[in-house]
CSV table of C-alpha atoms in Angstrom, one decimal:
chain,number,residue,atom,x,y,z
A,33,UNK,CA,94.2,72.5,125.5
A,34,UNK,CA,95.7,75.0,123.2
A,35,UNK,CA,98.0,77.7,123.3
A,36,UNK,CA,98.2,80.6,120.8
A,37,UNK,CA,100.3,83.7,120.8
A,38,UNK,CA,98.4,86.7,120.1
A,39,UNK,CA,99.1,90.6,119.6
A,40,UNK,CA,97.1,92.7,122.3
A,41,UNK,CA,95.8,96.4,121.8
A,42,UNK,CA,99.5,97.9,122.1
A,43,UNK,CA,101.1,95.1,119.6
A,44,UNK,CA,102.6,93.2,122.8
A,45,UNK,CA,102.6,89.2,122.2
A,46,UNK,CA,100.6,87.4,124.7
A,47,UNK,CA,99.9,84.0,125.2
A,48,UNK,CA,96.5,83.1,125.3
A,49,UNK,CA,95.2,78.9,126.4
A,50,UNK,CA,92.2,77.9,125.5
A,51,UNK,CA,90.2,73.8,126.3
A,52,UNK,CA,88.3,73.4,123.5
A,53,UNK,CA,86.9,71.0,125.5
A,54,UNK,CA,85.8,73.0,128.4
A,55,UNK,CA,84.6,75.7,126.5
A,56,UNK,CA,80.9,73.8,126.2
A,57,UNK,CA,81.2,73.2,129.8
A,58,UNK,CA,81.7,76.9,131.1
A,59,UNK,CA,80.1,79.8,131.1
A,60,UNK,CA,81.9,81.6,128.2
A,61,UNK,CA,79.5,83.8,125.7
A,62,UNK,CA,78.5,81.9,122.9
A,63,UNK,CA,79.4,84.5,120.3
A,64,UNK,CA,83.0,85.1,122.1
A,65,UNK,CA,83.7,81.3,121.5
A,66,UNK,CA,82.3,81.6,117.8
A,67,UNK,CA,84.4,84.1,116.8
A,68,UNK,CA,87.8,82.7,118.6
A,69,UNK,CA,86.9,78.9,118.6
A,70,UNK,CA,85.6,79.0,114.8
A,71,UNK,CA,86.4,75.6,112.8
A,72,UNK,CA,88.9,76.5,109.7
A,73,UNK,CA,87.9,74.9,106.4
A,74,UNK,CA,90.7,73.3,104.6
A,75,UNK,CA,92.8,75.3,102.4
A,76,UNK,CA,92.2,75.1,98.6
A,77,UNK,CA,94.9,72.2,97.0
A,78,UNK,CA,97.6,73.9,96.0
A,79,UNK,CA,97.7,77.3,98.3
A,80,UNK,CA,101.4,78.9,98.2
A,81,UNK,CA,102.6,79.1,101.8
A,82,UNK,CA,104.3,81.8,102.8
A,83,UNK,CA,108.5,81.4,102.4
A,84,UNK,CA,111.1,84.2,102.3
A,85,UNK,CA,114.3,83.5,101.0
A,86,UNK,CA,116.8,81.8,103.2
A,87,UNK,CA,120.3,83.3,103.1
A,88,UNK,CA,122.3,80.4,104.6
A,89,UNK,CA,122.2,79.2,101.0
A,90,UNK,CA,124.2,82.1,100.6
A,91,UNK,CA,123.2,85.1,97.6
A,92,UNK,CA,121.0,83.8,94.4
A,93,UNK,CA,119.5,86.7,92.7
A,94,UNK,CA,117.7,84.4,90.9
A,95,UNK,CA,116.5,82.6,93.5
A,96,UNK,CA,116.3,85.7,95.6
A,97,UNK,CA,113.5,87.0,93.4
A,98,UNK,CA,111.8,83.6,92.8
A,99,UNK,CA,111.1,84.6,96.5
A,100,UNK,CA,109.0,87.1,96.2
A,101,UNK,CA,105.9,85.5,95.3
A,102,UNK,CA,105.7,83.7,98.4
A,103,UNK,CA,107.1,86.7,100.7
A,104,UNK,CA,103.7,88.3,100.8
A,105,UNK,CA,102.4,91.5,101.0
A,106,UNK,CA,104.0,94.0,98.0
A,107,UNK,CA,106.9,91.4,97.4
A,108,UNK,CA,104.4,89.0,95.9
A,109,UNK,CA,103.2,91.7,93.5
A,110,UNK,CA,106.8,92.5,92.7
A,111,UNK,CA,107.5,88.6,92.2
A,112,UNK,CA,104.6,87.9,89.8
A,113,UNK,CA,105.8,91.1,87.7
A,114,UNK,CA,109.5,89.7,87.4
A,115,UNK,CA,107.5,86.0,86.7
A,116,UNK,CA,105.7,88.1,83.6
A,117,UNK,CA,108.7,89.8,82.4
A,118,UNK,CA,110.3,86.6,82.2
A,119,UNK,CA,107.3,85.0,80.0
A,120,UNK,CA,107.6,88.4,77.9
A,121,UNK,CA,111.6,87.2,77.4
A,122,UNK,CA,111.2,83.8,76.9
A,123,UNK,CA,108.7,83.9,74.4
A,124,UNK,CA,109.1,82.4,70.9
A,125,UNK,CA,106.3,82.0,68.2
A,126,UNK,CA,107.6,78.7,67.6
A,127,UNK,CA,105.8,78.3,71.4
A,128,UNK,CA,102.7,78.3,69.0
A,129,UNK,CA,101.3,76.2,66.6
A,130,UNK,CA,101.2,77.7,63.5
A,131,UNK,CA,97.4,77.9,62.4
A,132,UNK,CA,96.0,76.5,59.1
A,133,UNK,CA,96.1,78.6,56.5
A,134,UNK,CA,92.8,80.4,54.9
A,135,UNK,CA,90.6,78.7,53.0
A,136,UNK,CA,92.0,78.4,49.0
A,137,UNK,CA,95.6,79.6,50.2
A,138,UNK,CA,97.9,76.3,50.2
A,139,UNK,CA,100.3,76.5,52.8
A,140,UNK,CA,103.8,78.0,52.6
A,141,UNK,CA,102.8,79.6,49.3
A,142,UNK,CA,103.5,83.2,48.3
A,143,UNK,CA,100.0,84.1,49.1
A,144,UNK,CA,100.3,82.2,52.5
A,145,UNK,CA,101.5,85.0,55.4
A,146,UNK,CA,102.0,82.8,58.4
A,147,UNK,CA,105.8,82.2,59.2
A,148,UNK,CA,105.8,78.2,58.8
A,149,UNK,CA,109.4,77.3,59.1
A,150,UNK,CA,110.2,76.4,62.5
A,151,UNK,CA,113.1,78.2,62.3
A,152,UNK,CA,111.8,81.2,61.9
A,153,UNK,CA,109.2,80.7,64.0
A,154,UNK,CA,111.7,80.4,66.9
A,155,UNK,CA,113.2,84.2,65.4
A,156,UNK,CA,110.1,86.1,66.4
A,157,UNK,CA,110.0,87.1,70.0
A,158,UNK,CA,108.1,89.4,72.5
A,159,UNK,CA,107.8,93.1,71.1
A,160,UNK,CA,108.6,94.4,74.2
A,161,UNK,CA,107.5,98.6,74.9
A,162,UNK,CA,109.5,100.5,78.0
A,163,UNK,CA,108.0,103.1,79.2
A,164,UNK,CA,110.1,105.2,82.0
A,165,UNK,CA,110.1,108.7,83.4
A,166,UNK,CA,112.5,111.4,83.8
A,167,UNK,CA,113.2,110.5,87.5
A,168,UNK,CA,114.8,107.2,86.7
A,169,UNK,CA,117.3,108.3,84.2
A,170,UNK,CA,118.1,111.4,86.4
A,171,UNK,CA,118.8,108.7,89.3
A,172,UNK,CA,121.3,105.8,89.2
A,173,UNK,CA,118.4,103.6,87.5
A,174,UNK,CA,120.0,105.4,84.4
A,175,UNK,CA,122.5,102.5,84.2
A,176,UNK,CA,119.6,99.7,84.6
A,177,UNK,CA,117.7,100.9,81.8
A,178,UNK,CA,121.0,101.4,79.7
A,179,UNK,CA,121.4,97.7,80.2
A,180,UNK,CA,118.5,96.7,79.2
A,181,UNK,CA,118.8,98.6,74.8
A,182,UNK,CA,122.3,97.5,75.3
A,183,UNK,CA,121.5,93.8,75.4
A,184,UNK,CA,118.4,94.2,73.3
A,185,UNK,CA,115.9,93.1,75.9
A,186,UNK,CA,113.4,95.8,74.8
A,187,UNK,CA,112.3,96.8,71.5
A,188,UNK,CA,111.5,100.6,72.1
A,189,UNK,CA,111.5,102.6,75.2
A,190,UNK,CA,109.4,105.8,75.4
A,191,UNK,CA,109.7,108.4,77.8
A,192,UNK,CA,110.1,112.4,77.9
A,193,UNK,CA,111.9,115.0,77.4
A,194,UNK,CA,113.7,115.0,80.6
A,195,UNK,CA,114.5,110.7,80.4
A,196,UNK,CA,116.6,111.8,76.9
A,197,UNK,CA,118.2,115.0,78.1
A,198,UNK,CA,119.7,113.9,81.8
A,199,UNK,CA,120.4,110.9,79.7
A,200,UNK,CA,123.0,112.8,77.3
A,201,UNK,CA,123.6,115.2,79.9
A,202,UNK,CA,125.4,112.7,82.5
A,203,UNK,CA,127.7,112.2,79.4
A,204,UNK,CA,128.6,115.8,79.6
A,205,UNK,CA,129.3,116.5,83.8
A,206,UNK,CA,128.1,114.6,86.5
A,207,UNK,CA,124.7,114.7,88.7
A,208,UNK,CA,125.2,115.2,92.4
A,209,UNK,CA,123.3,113.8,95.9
A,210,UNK,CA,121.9,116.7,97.7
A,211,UNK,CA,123.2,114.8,100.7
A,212,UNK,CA,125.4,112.2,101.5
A,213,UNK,CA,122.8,110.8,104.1
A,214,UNK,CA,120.2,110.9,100.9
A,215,UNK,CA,117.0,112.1,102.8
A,216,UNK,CA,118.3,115.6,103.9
A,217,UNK,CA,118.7,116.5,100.3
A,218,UNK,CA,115.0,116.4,100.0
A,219,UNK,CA,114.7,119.6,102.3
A,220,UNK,CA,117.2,121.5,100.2
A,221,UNK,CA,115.2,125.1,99.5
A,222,UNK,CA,114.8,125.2,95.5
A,223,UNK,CA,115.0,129.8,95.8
A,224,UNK,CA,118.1,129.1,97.6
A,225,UNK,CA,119.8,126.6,95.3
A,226,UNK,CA,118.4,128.9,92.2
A,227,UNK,CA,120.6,132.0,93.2
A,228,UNK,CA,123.2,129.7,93.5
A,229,UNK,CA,122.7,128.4,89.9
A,230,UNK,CA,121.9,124.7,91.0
A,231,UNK,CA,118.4,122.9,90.3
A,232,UNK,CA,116.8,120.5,92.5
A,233,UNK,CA,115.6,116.8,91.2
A,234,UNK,CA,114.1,115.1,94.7
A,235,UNK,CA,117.4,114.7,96.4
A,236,UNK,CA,120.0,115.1,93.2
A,237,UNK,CA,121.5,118.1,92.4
A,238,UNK,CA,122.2,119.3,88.9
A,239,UNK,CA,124.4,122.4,88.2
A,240,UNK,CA,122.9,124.8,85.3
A,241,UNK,CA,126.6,124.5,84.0
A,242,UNK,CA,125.2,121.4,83.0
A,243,UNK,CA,122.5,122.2,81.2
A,244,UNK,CA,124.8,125.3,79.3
A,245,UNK,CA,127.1,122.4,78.6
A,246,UNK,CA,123.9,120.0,77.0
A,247,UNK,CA,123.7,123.6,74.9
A,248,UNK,CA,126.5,123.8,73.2
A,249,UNK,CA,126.5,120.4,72.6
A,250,UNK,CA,123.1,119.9,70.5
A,251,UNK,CA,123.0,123.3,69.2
A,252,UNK,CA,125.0,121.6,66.3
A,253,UNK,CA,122.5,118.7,65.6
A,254,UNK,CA,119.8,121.2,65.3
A,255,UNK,CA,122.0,123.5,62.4
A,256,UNK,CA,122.5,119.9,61.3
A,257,UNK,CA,119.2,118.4,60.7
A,258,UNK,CA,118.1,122.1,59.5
A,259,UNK,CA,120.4,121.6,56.4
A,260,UNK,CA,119.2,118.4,56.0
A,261,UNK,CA,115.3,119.7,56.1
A,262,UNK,CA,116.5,121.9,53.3
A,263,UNK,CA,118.6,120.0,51.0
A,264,UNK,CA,115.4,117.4,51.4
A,265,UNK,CA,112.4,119.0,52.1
A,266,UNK,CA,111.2,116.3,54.6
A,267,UNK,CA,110.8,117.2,58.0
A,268,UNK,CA,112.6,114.9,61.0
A,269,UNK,CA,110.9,113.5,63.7
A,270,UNK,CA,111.2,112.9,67.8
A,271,UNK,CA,112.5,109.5,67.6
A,272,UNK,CA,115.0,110.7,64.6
A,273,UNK,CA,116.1,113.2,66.6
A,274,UNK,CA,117.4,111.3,69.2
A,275,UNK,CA,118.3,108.4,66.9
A,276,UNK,CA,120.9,111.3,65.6
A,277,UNK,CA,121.8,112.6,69.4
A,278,UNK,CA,122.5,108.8,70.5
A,279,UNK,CA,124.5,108.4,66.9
A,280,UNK,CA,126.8,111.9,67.7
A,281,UNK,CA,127.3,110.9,71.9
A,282,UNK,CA,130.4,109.1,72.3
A,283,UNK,CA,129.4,107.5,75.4
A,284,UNK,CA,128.5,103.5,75.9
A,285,UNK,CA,127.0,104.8,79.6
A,286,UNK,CA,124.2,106.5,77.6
A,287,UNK,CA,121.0,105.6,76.8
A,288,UNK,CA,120.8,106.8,73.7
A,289,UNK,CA,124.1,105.6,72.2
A,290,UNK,CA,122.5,101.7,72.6
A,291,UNK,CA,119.7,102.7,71.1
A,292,UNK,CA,121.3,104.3,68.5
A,293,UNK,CA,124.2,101.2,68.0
A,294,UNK,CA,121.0,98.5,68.2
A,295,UNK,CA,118.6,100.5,66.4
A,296,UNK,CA,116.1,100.4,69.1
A,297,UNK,CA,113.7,103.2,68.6
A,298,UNK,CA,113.2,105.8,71.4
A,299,UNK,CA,109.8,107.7,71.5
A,300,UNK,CA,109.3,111.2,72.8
A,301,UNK,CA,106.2,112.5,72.5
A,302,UNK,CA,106.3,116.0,74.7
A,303,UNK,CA,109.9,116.2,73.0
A,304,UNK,CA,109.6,119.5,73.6
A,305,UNK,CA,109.0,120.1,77.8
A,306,UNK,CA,112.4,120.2,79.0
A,307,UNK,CA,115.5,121.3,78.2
A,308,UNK,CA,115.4,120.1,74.5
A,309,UNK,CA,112.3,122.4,73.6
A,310,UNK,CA,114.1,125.6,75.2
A,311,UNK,CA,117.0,125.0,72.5
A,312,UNK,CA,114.5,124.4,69.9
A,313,UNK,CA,113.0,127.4,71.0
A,314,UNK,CA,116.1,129.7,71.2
A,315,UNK,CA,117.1,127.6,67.9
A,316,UNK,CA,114.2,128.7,66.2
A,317,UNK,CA,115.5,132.6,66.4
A,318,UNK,CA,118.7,132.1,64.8
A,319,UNK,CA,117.8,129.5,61.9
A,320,UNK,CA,113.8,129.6,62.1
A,321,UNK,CA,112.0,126.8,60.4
A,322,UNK,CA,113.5,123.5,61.5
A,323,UNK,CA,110.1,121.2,61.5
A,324,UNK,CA,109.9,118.1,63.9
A,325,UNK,CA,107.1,116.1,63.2
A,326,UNK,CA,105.2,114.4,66.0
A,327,UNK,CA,102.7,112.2,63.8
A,328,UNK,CA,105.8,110.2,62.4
A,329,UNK,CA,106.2,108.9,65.4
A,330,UNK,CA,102.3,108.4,66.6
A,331,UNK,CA,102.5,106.1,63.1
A,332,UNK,CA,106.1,104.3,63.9
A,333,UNK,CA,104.9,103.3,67.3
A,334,UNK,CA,101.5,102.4,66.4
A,335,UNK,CA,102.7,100.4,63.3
A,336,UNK,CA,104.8,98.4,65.8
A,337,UNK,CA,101.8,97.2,68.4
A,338,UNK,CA,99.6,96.5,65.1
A,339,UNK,CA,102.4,94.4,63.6
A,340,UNK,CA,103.6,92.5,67.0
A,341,UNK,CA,102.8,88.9,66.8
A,342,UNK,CA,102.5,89.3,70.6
A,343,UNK,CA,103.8,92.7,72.9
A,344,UNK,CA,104.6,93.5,76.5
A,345,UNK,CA,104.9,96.6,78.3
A,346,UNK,CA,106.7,97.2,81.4
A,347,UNK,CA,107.0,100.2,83.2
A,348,UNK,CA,107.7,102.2,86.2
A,349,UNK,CA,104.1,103.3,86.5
């Protein structure tokens, strides 16, 4: 005889015994003992079982994630990302064999382009691309992601207008929780909070003393790189933009400044939706003519996944 626990209609456990034995012998439907009764074929060699992680061995990040891919449901997917992050980390061309060279080019010779020395080799890692939203630079995520250009794990991040500007602007006065208990600030009315002079991210809160502060503070970049544009003639671009916004903050908590300090590019395509194209905009009545040039960037970014020896892109998507 057997004995299996199983959830009924209203998710109550029940125990349920069956005789295998019996079964033959009694009158139970033939397709009722099918269905229960059913042989299992062997697992294939080498199936994962399912194994959360086991805190009596007391707190292993590490290990803690490792986890994941045997937790099931979404923690698996979230395990095998961290697992492929990892390979994107650990990555060295010196994993590969270098190929032979092409036919009439003699190896290591100026006309040879493959990196040969193993040291070198072991120089050229992951091109890594970040891609992030506004959202997680407006929450406490900010600080995650500043990690990451501050210890040169990625080699560019791209994101928009409102990722650089609640960047900076965290450097200038603080965000707020709509709510200490988190959810409630999720109700909050936006009219309301307008007439008061506050704006509404999900459940933050952001005074527009903030964004007059962001003002004055990049109103003198933009009379800056419009003398620049004249005494050159060239015109700047998104990602020098905020190369020159992360070199002029004096804040290691931003985003920009580690970008700036490990020349990690940052690529803004709609530069312009947010905050940061309202002061081009009112910029553009007192000195008109400052030029920022999008397909700069479209070529930097480009250039970069053409000249990877092998990329990686993770993201919040």
């Amino acid at each position: 005889a057997q004995t299996h626990s199983r959830a009924n209609s209203h998710g109550l456990r029940t125990l349920v015994q069956y005789d295998c034995k019996m079964t033959s012998q009694q009158s139970v439907p033939n397709i009722a003992a099918a269905a229960v009764l059913q042989a299992s074929e062997e697992m294939p060699a080498g199936s994962a079982e399912v194994r959360g992680y086991d805190f009596d061995a007391g707190v292993d990040l590490a290990a803690l994630l490792e986890s994941y891919v045997t937790t099931g449901f979404q923690a698996t997917n979230f395990g095998l990302a961290v697992e492929e992050v990892r390979r994107m980390l650990a990555w060295r061309l010196s994993d590969e064999e270098a190929p032979p060279p092409p036919e009439g080019i003699v190896a290591g010779s100026e006309e040879d382009s493959e990196i040969r020395d193993p040291a070198e080799r072991a120089k050229v890692r992951t091109t890594i691309f970040l891609g992030c939203t506004s959202n997680l630079i407006s929450a406490g995520t900010r600080e995650s992601i500043r990690y990451l250009l501050q210890h040169k794990l990625v080699s560019c991040l791209v994101t928009t207008a409102g990722g650089v500007e609640e960047d900076l602007m965290k450097c200038l006065a603080p965000h707020y929780l709509g709510s200490q208990r988190g959810v409630e600030g999720f109700a909050l009315k936006g009219a309301e909070l307008r007439q008061k002079g506050i704006n509404r991210i999900g459940n933050l809160l952001v005074p527009n003393r903030n964004y007059c502060l962001f003002e004055d503070w990049l109103t003198p970049l933009l009379d800056t790189l419009m003398d620049e544009q004249e005494a050159s003639g060239g015109a700047t671009s998104p990602s020098r933009m905020i190369w020159r916004m992360g070199e002029r903050i004096d804040d290691a908590s931003s985003i920009c400044y580690w970008a700036n300090r490990n020349r990690i590019p940052i690529f803004c395509p709609a530069i312009t939706d947010g905050s940061i194209g309202d002061m081009l905009f009112f910029h553009s009545y007192k000195r008109p003519g400052l030029v920022v040039d999008l397909v700069q960037d479209i070529r930097a970014i480009n250039s970069m996944a053409v000249d990877a020896r092998r990329t990686g892109a993770p993201s919040n998507a």
